[in-house]
Every structure is written in C-alpha cells, then in structure tokens.
Amino acid sequence: MPPFARSRALLIAALLAGAGAAAEDRPAIVPVATLAPAGEYRLDPAHARLSVAVSHLGFSNYTLFLTGLEATLAFDPADPEAMELKARVDPGSVRTLHPDPEVDFDSILAGPNFLDAARYPEITFESRSVRLVAPERAAVTGDLTLHGVARRITLSVTFNGGYAGHPQDPGGARVGFSARGTIFRSDFGITFGLPAPGTTLGVGDEVAIRIDAEFINPDAPGPQLGP
C-alpha cells in the first residue's frame, strides 16, 4: 500500500475508533417516568386527530383532516425502544371543512386525482424502529403505505404522559402522544396539481403531518388516580 493511502487508512480507522468510543461513553437516555403500565393499547378515536397541510399557491398552508383512524400500540414505559405501533387510516375520511355546500371538496381529494380512495382504500403505517432522543421524545421510523406505494419515513414523537387509570375514565390506563413528520406526495405517485419547477402556482409537494393521539387499555392493572 502506498504511504499516502496507508496514512489515510490509519486516519480513517482512528476516527472510526474514536467515534465508537464516544458513542460508548455517551450516557444512556432515561425515559420519562409514568404510572401507565406496559401492555397492548388501542387508539381512542374521540381523542385522536390527524391533520396534513400543503402549500396552496405559496400563499397559505391548506390544512385538512383524516378522521377514519385505527391504531394499536405495544406500550412499554421501561423500554420505549421496544414499542411497536400499527396504524390504519381510511383515505375516504378526508375532511376539508370547505365552506361552499355546492362543492364536495372532500370527494375531490378522496377521488382519483389525489388519494384515490376507491382504488387504494387504506393508508397504513407500521413502525420498524424507535430511537429515544430525549426522556420524552423519540424518532419513530416505519413503513408508510399511501396510494399503493410503501416508503420508509421517520416521525418525531413526543410522549405527553399517562396514567394507570382514573375513576371517571372508562378507558382505563391512558397515554398520550404528539407526532410530527414530513413527506413528499410525489414519492407516493400523487402528482396532480404540482407547481411547475421554480414556481408555487399549484398544490405543494411537501406534506406536513401532525398527529395528536391518546391510547387506552381498559384491562391494564395498576393504581387508579383521583379521589
């Protein structure tokens, strides 16, 4: 091996060794404490909201909601990185709150130019890894299937808290999360109305995702909070 190549190889090896040592020396993140016990939780649809926003002509971020939501969560507060999430969304449940009763804008977005709910009746997400980045925050990576296309995405998820139960809560144990993420709709084959390159005259490619959700486990053991 030439001297320059040998020196470069040694330098790279030293840097990699140093990076490995630094990673080993990095203190572990202790997850935030909660009274909510480990177990199988399901989404509480009364306290779940999924909204998405896209640029409209570059003038505003047009926001819409998807209301047909189902999800299950294998919750483990002692080991958040072992948690697993499966979610299903009905694309036909899109709601725009369009003010003109003569224009069914919900059907337009659920139709063949956009979500094409008749052809692709499910949007699904299944987590593949959870990486704790702070005591109450994690990067959740999983497979999103939208418009018949599956791609891996990462959501930034915050654990908002939980309890083992409450006398006035028939849902039993309850936990709450907020999640944020971004996708490009063209990655999933939804290209209708995209602005021409260099312009904003159209419906933007970048889609901002916002999720706020609570999960419940009526069968979870544990102390009940409250009087």
Phi, psi and omega in degrees: 000131178301151183304319181296315180297320180296317180296320180294319179298318179295321179296314179299317179298319180294319180296318179296319179296320179295320179296320178296318179295320180297320180295322179291328181280345183294128182295143178292148178273124178271120182296150180298143182283148176206151176277349180294127184278162174294153178156184179270119180247153176236155182296136172267102187296338179288341180231050178220132179224131174238117177235150175229151182224138177226155179291134174248103179062011185079002184266330181204168173259105183284126186248136176224168184236151170240122190256343181273087188241139171220144178198152172232148183224123170274099190265132178216096184295336179281337182217075183302331183287353175264358182293152178227138182233135171231131183224150177226137180232137176272110181294340177286354181267016181297136180229125184252347185059035181296132189282344184269111183293345180274353179243114179273078184290332176301316181293327178297314181287331176279351186277188190294338180283340183235261186285335179050057186298330180294323181273326182235083191281001180224141163247128183232153173222132177227120183292147177241333177203151176231124180239118180287128180244349176199165182306329183243009183229148180214153170264116183253115181255135181199180181264118175259124175250116185221131176059032178080006182242133179255129176219152179272130179228166177234132177251143172269116189243134177245130175274118185269351179127178180187172173216165181281345180156168180208140182304333182261010182242102180291349179287346180081222177296144185217138176226154182227144182222155168235141181224146178224147178194172180220137173228168171250123185294333178295334176297339182251015176078016178258097190241357183299131175079010178295141178296149173295151180308133179085002179232169174242014184278087181161200177255124190300158178279322183285129182242118178271127182253134176227128181230132170231124190211147172243144178239145184233154175220093183296339184263002185290136175281163175139170181292147176262129181278161176102177183292000000 
